[in-house]
PDB file of C-alpha atoms and ligand atoms in Angstrom:
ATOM      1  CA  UNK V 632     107.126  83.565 122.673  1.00 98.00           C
ATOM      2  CA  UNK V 633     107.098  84.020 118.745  1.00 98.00           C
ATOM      3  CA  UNK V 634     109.622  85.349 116.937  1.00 97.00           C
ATOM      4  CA  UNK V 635     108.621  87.138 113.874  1.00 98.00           C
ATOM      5  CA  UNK V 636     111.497  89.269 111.825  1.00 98.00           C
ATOM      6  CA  UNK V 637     110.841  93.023 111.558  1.00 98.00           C
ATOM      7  CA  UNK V 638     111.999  94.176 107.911  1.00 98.00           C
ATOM      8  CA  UNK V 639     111.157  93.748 104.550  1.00 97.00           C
ATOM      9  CA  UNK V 640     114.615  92.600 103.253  1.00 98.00           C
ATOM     10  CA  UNK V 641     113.539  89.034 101.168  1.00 98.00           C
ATOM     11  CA  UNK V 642     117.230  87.826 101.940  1.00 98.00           C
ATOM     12  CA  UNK V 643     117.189  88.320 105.510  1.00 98.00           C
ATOM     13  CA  UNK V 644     113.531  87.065 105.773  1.00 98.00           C
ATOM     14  CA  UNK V 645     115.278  83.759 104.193  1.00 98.00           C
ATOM     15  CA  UNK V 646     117.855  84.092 106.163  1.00 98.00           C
ATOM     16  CA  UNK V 647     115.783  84.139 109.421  1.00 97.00           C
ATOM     17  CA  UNK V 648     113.294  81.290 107.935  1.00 97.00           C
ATOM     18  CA  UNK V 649     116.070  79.230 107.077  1.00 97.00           C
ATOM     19  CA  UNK V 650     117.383  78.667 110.692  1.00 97.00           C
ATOM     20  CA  UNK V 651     113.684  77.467 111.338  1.00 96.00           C
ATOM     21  CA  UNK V 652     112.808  79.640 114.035  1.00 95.00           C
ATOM     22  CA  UNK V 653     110.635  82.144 112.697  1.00 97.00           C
ATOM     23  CA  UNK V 654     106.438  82.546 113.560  1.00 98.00           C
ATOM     24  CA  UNK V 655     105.915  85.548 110.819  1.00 98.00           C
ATOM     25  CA  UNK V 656     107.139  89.021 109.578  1.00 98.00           C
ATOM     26  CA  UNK V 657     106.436  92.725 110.075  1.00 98.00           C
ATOM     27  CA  UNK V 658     106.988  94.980 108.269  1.00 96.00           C
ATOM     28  CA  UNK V 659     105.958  99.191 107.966  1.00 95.00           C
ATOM     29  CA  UNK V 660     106.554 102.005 105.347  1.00 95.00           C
ATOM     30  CA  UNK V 661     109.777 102.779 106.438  1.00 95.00           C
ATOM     31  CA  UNK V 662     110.766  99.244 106.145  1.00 96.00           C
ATOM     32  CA  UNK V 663     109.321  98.906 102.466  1.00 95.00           C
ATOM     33  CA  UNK V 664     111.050 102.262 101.563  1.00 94.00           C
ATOM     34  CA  UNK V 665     114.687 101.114 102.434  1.00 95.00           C
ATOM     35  CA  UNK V 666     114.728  98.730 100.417  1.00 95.00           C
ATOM     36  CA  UNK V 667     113.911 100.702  97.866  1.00 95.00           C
ATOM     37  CA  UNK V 668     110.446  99.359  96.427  1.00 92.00           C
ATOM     38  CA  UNK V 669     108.190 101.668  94.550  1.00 89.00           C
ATOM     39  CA  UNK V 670     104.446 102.073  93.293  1.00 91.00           C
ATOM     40  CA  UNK V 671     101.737  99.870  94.465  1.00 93.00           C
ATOM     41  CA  UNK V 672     101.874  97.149  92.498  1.00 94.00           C
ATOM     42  CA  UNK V 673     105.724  96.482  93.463  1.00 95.00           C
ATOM     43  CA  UNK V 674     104.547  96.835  97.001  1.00 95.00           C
ATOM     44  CA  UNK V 675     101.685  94.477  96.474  1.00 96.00           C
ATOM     45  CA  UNK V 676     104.089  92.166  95.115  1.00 96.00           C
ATOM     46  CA  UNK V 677     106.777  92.156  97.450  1.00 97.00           C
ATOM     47  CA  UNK V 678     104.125  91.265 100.014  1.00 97.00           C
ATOM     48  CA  UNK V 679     102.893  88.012  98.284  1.00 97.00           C
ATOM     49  CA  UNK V 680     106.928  87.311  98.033  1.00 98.00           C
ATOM     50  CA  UNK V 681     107.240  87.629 101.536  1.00 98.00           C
ATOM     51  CA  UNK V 682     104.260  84.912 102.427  1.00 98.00           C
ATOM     52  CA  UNK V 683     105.436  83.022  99.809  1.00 97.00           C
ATOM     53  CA  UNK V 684     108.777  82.489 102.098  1.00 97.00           C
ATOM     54  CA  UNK V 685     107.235  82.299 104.784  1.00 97.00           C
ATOM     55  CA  UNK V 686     104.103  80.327 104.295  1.00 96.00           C
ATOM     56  CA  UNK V 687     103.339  78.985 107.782  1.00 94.00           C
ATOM     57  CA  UNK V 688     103.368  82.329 109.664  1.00 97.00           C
ATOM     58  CA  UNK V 689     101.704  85.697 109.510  1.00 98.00           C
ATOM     59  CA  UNK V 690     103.171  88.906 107.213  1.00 98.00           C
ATOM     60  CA  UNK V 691     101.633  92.494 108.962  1.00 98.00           C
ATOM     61  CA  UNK V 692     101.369  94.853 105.944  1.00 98.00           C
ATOM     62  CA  UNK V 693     100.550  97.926 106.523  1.00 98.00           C
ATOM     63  CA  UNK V 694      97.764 100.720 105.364  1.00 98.00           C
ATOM     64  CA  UNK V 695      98.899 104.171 104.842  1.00 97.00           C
ATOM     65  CA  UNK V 696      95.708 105.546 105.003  1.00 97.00           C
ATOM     66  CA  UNK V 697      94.585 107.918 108.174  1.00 98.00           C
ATOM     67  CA  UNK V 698      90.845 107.718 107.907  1.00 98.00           C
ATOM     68  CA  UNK V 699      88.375 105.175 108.306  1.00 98.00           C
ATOM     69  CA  UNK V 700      87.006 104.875 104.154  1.00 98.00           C
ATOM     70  CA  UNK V 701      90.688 104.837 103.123  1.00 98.00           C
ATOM     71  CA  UNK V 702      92.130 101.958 105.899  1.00 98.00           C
ATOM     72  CA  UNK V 703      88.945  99.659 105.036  1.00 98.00           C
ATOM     73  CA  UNK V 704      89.880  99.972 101.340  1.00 98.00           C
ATOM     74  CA  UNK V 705      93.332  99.220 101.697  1.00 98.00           C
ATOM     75  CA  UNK V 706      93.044  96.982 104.611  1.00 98.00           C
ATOM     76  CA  UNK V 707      90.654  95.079 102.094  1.00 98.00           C
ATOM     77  CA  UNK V 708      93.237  94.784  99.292  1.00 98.00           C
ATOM     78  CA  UNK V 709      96.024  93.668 101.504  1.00 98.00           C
ATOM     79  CA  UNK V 710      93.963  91.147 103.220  1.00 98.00           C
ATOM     80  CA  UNK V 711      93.000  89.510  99.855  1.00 98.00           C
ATOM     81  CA  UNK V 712      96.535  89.381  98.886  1.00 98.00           C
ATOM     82  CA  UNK V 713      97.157  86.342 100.669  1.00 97.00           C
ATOM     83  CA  UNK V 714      95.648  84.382 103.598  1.00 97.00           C
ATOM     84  CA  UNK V 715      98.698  85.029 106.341  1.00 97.00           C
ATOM     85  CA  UNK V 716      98.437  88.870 105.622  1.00 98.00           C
ATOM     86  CA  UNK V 717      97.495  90.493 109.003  1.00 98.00           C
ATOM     87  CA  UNK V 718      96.700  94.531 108.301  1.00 98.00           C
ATOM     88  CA  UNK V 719      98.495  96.494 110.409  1.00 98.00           C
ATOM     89  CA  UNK V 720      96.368  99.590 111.384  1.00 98.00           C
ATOM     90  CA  UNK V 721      97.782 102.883 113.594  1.00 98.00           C
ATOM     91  CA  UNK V 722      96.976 103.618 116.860  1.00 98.00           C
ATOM     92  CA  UNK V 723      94.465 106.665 115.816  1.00 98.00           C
ATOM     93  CA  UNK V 724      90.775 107.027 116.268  1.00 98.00           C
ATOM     94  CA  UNK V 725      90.007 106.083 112.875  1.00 98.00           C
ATOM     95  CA  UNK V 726      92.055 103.810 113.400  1.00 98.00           C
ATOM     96  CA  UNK V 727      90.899 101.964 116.556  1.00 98.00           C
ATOM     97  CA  UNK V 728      87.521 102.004 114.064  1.00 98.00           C
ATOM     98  CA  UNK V 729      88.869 100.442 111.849  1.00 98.00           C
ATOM     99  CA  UNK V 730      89.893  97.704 113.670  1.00 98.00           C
ATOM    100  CA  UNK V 731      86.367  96.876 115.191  1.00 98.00           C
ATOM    101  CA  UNK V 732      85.210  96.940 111.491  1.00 98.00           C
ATOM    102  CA  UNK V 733      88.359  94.426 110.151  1.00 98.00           C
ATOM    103  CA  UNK V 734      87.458  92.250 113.199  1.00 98.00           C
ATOM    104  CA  UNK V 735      83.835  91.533 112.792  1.00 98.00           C
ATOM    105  CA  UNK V 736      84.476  91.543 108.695  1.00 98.00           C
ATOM    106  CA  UNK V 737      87.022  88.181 109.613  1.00 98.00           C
ATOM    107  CA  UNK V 738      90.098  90.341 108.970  1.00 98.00           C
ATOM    108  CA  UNK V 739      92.769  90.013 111.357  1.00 98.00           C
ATOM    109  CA  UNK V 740      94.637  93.515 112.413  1.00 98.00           C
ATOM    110  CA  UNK V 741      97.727  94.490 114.110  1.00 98.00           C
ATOM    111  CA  UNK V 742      97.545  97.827 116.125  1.00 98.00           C
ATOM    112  CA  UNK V 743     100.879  99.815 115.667  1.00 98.00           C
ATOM    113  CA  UNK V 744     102.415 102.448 116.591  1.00 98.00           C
ATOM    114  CA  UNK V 745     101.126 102.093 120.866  1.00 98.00           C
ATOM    115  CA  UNK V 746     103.147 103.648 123.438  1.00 98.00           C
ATOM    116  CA  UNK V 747     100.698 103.087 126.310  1.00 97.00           C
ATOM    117  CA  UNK V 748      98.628 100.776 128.404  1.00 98.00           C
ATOM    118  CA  UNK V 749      95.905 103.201 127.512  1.00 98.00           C
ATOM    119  CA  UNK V 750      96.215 102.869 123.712  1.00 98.00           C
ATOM    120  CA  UNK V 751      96.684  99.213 123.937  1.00 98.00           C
ATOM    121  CA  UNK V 752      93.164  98.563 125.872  1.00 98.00           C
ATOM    122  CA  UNK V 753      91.701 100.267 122.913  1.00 98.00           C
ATOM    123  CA  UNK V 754      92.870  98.137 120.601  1.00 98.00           C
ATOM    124  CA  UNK V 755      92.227  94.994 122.341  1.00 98.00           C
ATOM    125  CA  UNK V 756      89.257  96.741 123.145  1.00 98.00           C
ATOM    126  CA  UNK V 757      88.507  96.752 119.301  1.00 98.00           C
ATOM    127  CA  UNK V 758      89.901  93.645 118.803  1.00 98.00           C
ATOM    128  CA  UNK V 759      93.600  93.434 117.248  1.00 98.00           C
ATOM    129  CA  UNK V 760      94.739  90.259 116.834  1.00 98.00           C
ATOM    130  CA  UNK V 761      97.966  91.789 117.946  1.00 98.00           C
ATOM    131  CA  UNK V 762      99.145  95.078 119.369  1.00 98.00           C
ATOM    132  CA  UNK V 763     102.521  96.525 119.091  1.00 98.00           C
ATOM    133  CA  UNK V 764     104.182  98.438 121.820  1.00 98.00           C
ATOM    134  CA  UNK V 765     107.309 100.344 120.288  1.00 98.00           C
ATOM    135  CA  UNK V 766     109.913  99.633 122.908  1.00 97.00           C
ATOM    136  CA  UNK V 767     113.008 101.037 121.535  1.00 98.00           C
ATOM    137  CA  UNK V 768     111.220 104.448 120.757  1.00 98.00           C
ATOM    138  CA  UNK V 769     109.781 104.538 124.483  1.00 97.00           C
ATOM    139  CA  UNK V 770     113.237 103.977 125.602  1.00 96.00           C
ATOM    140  CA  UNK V 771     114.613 107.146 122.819  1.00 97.00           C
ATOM    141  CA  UNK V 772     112.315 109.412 125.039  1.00 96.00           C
ATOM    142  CA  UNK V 773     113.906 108.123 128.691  1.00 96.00           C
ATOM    143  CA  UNK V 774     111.211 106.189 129.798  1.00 95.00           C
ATOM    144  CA  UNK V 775     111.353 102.229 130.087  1.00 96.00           C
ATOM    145  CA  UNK V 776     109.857 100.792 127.463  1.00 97.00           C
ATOM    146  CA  UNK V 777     110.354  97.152 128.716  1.00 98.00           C
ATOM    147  CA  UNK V 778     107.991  98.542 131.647  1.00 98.00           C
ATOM    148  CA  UNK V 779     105.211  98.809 129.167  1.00 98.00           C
ATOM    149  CA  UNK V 780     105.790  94.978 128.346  1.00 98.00           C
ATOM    150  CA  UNK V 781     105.354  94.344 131.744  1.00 98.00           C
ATOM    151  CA  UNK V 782     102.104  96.806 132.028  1.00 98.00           C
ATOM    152  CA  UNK V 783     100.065  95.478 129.208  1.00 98.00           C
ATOM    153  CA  UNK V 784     100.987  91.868 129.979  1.00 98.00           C
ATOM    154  CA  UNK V 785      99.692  92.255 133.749  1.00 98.00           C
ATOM    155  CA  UNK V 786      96.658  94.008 132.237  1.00 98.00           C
ATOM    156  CA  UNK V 787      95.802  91.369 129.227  1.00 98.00           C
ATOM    157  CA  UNK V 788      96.040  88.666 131.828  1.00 98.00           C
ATOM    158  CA  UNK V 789      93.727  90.235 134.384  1.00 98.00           C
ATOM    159  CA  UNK V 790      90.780  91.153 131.593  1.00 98.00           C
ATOM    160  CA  UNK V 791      91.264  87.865 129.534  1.00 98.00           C
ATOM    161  CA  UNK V 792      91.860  90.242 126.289  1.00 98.00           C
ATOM    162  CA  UNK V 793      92.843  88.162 123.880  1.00 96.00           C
ATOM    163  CA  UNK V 794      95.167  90.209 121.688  1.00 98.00           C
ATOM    164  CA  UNK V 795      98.411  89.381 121.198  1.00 98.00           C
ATOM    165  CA  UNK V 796     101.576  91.745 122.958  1.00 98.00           C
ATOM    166  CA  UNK V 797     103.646  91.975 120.119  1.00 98.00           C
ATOM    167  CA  UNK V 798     106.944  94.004 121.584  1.00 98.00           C
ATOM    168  CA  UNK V 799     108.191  95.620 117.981  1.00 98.00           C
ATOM    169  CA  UNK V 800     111.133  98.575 117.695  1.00 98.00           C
ATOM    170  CA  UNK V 801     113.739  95.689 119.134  1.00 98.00           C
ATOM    171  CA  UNK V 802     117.089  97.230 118.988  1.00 96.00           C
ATOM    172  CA  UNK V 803     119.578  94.502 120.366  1.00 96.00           C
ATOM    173  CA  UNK V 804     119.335  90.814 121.508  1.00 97.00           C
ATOM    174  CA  UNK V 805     118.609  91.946 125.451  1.00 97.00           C
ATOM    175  CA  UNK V 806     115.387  93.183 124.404  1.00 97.00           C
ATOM    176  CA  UNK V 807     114.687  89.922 123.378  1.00 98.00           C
ATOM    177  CA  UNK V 808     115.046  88.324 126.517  1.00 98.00           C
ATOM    178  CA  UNK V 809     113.783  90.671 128.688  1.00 98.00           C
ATOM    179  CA  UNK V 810     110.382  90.261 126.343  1.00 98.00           C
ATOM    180  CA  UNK V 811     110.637  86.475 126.962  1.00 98.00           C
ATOM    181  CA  UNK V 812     111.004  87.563 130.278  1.00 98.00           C
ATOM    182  CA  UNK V 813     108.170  89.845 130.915  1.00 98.00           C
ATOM    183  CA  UNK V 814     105.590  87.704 128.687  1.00 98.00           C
ATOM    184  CA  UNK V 815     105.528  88.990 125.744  1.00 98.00           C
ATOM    185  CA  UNK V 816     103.699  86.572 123.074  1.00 98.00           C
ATOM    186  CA  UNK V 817     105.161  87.483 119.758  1.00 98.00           C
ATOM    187  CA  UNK V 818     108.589  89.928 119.620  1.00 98.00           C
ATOM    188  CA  UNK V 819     109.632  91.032 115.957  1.00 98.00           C
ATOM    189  CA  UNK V 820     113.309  91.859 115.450  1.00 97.00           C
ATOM    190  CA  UNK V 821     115.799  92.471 113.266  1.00 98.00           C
ATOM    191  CA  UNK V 822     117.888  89.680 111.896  1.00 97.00           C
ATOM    192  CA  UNK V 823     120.992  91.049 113.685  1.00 97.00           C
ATOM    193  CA  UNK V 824     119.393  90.578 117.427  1.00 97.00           C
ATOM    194  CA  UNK V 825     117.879  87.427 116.615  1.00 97.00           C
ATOM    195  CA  UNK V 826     121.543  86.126 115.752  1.00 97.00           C
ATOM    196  CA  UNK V 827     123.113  87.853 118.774  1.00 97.00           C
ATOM    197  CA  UNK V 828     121.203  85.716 120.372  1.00 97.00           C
ATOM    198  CA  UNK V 829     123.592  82.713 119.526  1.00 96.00           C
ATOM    199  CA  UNK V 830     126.946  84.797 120.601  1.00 95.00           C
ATOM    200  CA  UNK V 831     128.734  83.886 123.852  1.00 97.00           C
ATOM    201  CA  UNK V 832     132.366  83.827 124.093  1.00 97.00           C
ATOM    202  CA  UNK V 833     132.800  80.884 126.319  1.00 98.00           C
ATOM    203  CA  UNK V 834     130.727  79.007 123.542  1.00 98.00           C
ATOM    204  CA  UNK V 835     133.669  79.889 121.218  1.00 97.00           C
ATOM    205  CA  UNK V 836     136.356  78.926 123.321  1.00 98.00           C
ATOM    206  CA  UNK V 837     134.705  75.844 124.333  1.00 98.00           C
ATOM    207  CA  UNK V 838     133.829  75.058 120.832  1.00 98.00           C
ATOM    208  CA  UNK V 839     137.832  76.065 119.863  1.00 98.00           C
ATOM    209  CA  UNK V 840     139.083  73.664 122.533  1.00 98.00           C
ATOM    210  CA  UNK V 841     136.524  70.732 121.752  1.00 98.00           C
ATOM    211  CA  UNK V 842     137.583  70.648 118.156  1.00 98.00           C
ATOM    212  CA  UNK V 843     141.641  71.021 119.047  1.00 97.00           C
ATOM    213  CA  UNK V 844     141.301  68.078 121.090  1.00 97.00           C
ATOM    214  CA  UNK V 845     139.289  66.061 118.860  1.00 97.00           C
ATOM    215  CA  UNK V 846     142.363  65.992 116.385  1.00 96.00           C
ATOM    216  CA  UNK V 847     143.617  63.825 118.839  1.00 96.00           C
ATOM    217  CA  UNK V 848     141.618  60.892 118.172  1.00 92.00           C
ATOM    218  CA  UNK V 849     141.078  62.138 114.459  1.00 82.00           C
TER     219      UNK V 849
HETATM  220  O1  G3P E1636     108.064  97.157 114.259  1.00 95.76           O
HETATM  221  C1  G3P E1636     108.256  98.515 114.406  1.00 95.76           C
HETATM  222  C2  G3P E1636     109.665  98.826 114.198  1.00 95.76           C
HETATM  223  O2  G3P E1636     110.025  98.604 112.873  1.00 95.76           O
HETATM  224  C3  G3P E1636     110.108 100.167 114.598  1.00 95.76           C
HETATM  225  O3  G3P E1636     111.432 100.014 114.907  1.00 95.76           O
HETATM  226  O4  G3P E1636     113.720 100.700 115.240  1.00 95.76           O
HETATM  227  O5  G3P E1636     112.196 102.032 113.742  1.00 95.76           O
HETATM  228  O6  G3P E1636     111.883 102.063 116.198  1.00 95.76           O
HETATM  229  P1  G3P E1636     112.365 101.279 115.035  1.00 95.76           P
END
C-alpha cells in the first residue's frame, strides 16, 4: 500500500518526505484554504512547491470547476504545471466526462469525492488513475466506511479495473491499518496518523529499559 500525505502544509509534506516513506500528496480546496493561500497564481505556485518536495511521487490538485469546458481547462493548466500532477476531478456527471476526456488526452485523474461502489465503477469505468472513497465522512453518517474499502476492492479485483483505491478522509492511525488490511493500494493521511503509527507503549518502556541498562557497560 502507498502512503501519500493528505494536506497542503509544505512543512508537514517535508516532514512526512523526510522519514522516507511517502508515494505522493493530496490535496483539495479546503486543504489549500487553511493554509491560507490566495489567488491563482499563489495556488499554482504552491503546487509546483509541493512536487518540487516531493519529486518521485504524484501531487492530486484539484479543479474547482463543475462542468465539463471549465474542468478540461483547468485540468489542462494543472497538468502542465508539472509532470507528477494528477487532476483530481469530482464524482459528478461532468465530471465522470471529464475523466474519459483527461484519460484518452494522456492526463492522469483522481476521482474524489465517491461514497459508493456505484460511483467508483464509473470512474474506473472512465478511467481514473485513482478513485477516492471518503471513509471518515461515510463513517460521520453511521455507515462503515471501511466496508466500502472492502466493496470496491472485491469489485476492482473481479473486473480487472485498473484504477487505483485510494482510501482518503483518514482520521486516525487504525484507519490505516484496516486499509492495509482490506487492500487498499494508495491511503492518504494526515501527518498525525501516519506518526501514530510508530506509538506503542511497550516500545517505550522497552526502549527506557534497553538504554538504562546499557549505562552499565557504558
Ligand atoms: O482526501 C480527502 C480528505 O481531505 C477529506 O478528509 O477529514 O475532510 O473528511 P476530511
Amino acid at each position: 500500500m502507498k502512503f501519500f500525505i493528505d494536506t497542503a502544509n509544505l512543512a508537514q509534506i517535508q516532514e512526512a518526505h523526510d522519514l522516507g516513506i511517502l508515494d505522493g500528496v493530496t490535496t483539495n480546496p479546503s486543504l489549500m484554504a487553511k493554509e491560507g493561500i490566495k489567488g491563482h497564481d499563489a495556488v499554482m505556485k504552491h503546487y509546483v512547491d509541493i512536487c518540487n518536495i516531493v519529486t518521485n511521487g504524484d501531487i492530486s490538485a484539484e479543479v474547482v470547476s463543475t462542468d465539463f469546458d471549465g474542468i478540461i481547462a483547468e485540468g489542462k493548466k494543472l497538468a502542465a504545471l508539472h509532470k507528477n500532477i494528477v487532476v483530481k476531478v469530482p464524482m459528478i456527471k461532468d465530471g465522470v466526462k471529464a475523466i474519459k476526456w483527461f484519460t484518452d488526452n494522456g492526463i492522469r485523474t483522481n476521482c474524489t469525492l465517491v461514497f459508493s461502489a456505484g460511483q467508483a465503477i464509473l470512474a474506473a469505468k472512465a478511467g481514473a488513475a485513482y478513485i477516492s472513497p471518503f471513509i471518515g465522512r461515510v463513517d460521520d453518517t453511521g455507515w462503515d466506511g471501511m466496508e466500502l474499502i472492502h466493496q470496491l476492492r472485491q469489485i476492482f479485483t473481479m473486473q480487472g479495473f485498473k484504477s487505483e483505491i485510494l482510501a482518503a478522509s483518514i482520521r486516525n492511525s487504525m484507519h490505516i491499518i484496516k486499509c492495509a488490511e482490506a487492500g487498499a493500494d494508495v491511503c492518504t493521511c494526515p501527518l498525525d496518523s501516519i506518526l501514530g503509527l510508530l506509538k506503542h507503549p511497550l516500545t517505550d518502556i522497552g526502549l527506557a529499559k534497553f538504554l538504562e541498562d546499557a549505562k552499565k557497560f557504558a
